[in-house]
Amino acid sequence: QVQLVESGGGSAQPGGSLRLSCAASGSIFKFLAMGWYRQAPGKQRELVAFITSGGSTNYADSVKGRFTISRDNAKNTAYLQMNSLKPEDTAVYYCNADPSPVTIASMSGKYWGQGTQVTVSS
């Protein structure tokens, strides 16, 4: 069993930065692909970025060049560094994990966190 806990959300001004963390329990973290997703009020869930167990990364076009996904296997933690934030980045951000990166890309990973709110406004 794997449990995921997101943290690091909060409020930021446009152009600001936040770093989200996803801490995982269990001993299989190093074998999992990790993804970040977001959902804004009235919107469908959107894939933001994911990273494979081997470190390969993918990003949504809307965040490419602004967000960076990374992982620290020694700490069983994945991160989402968010720079140059825009109001349209406002959403609840969720962490997702699964042995298969294909499953992560389809937003149907086995393990989910509870979400953390990100609000970008002036």
XYZ file of C-alpha atoms in Angstrom:
122
model
C 0.000 0.000 0.000
C 1.121 3.523 -0.849
C -0.203 6.724 0.700
C 0.479 10.133 -0.836
C 0.383 13.462 0.997
C 0.617 16.766 -0.894
C 1.853 19.978 0.688
C 3.186 23.389 -0.294
C 0.035 24.922 -1.710
C -1.101 28.414 -0.843
C -1.504 31.867 -2.327
C 0.838 33.649 -4.705
C 0.794 36.746 -6.873
C 1.053 36.525 -10.658
C 4.691 35.990 -11.551
C 5.421 34.370 -8.206
C 6.561 30.858 -7.341
C 5.452 27.901 -5.253
C 6.892 24.426 -4.738
C 4.539 21.510 -4.156
C 5.688 18.308 -2.467
C 4.230 14.811 -2.615
C 5.479 12.532 0.142
C 4.885 8.799 -0.318
C 4.768 6.025 2.224
C 5.890 2.483 1.473
C 9.021 0.941 0.024
C 8.184 0.933 -3.704
C 8.471 4.665 -4.464
C 11.537 4.224 -6.664
C 9.550 1.933 -8.985
C 6.615 4.312 -9.476
C 5.863 6.924 -12.077
C 4.648 10.138 -10.415
C 2.238 12.675 -11.832
C 0.767 16.035 -10.919
C -2.764 16.969 -11.952
C -4.988 19.940 -11.282
C -8.685 20.699 -11.247
C -10.209 24.165 -11.176
C -13.856 24.883 -10.287
C -16.090 23.978 -13.216
C -13.170 22.487 -15.157
C -12.112 18.956 -16.016
C -9.070 17.421 -14.399
C -5.913 18.344 -16.309
C -2.591 16.543 -16.486
C 0.166 19.004 -15.539
C 3.329 16.896 -15.583
C 4.658 13.448 -14.844
C 8.006 11.793 -14.256
C 8.878 8.133 -14.788
C 10.872 5.933 -12.452
C 13.819 6.534 -14.788
C 13.508 10.317 -14.621
C 11.911 11.037 -18.002
C 9.523 14.022 -17.794
C 6.489 15.300 -19.694
C 4.608 18.590 -19.362
C 1.349 20.102 -20.483
C 1.867 22.834 -23.073
C 0.284 25.355 -20.721
C 3.041 24.927 -18.115
C 6.040 24.042 -20.271
C 8.978 26.289 -19.466
C 7.403 27.456 -16.196
C 6.942 24.276 -14.124
C 9.487 21.578 -13.294
C 8.693 18.121 -11.943
C 11.386 16.221 -10.054
C 11.811 13.398 -7.575
C 14.110 12.471 -4.703
C 13.994 8.712 -4.213
C 16.022 8.925 -0.993
C 13.214 11.025 0.507
C 10.307 9.208 -1.186
C 9.140 12.594 -2.445
C 8.135 14.143 -5.763
C 8.094 17.899 -6.345
C 6.461 20.404 -8.643
C 8.338 23.702 -8.843
C 5.972 26.339 -10.215
C 7.466 29.595 -11.482
C 5.964 32.552 -13.348
C 2.554 31.709 -11.944
C -0.558 32.924 -13.734
C -4.126 33.328 -12.445
C -5.181 30.443 -14.687
C -2.912 28.151 -12.647
C -5.393 28.441 -9.771
C -6.675 24.937 -8.968
C -6.487 22.054 -6.552
C -3.326 20.106 -7.367
C -3.228 16.339 -6.898
C -0.368 13.872 -6.782
C -0.760 10.509 -8.536
C 1.430 7.406 -8.582
C 1.450 4.146 -10.537
C 3.998 1.613 -11.777
C 2.955 2.449 -15.362
C 3.681 5.875 -16.885
C 0.967 5.166 -19.465
C -1.554 4.880 -16.657
C -0.272 8.135 -15.153
C -0.603 9.885 -18.515
C -4.227 8.751 -18.749
C -4.886 10.154 -15.245
C -5.916 6.782 -13.859
C -3.007 5.964 -11.573
C -3.509 3.610 -8.676
C -2.578 5.981 -5.840
C -3.884 9.498 -5.171
C -3.237 12.200 -2.633
C -5.839 14.451 -1.027
C -4.926 17.562 -3.007
C -3.529 20.980 -2.132
C -5.028 24.334 -3.116
C -3.054 26.802 -5.226
C -4.471 30.299 -5.641
C -2.842 32.885 -7.910
C -4.305 36.383 -7.721
C -3.311 39.987 -7.237
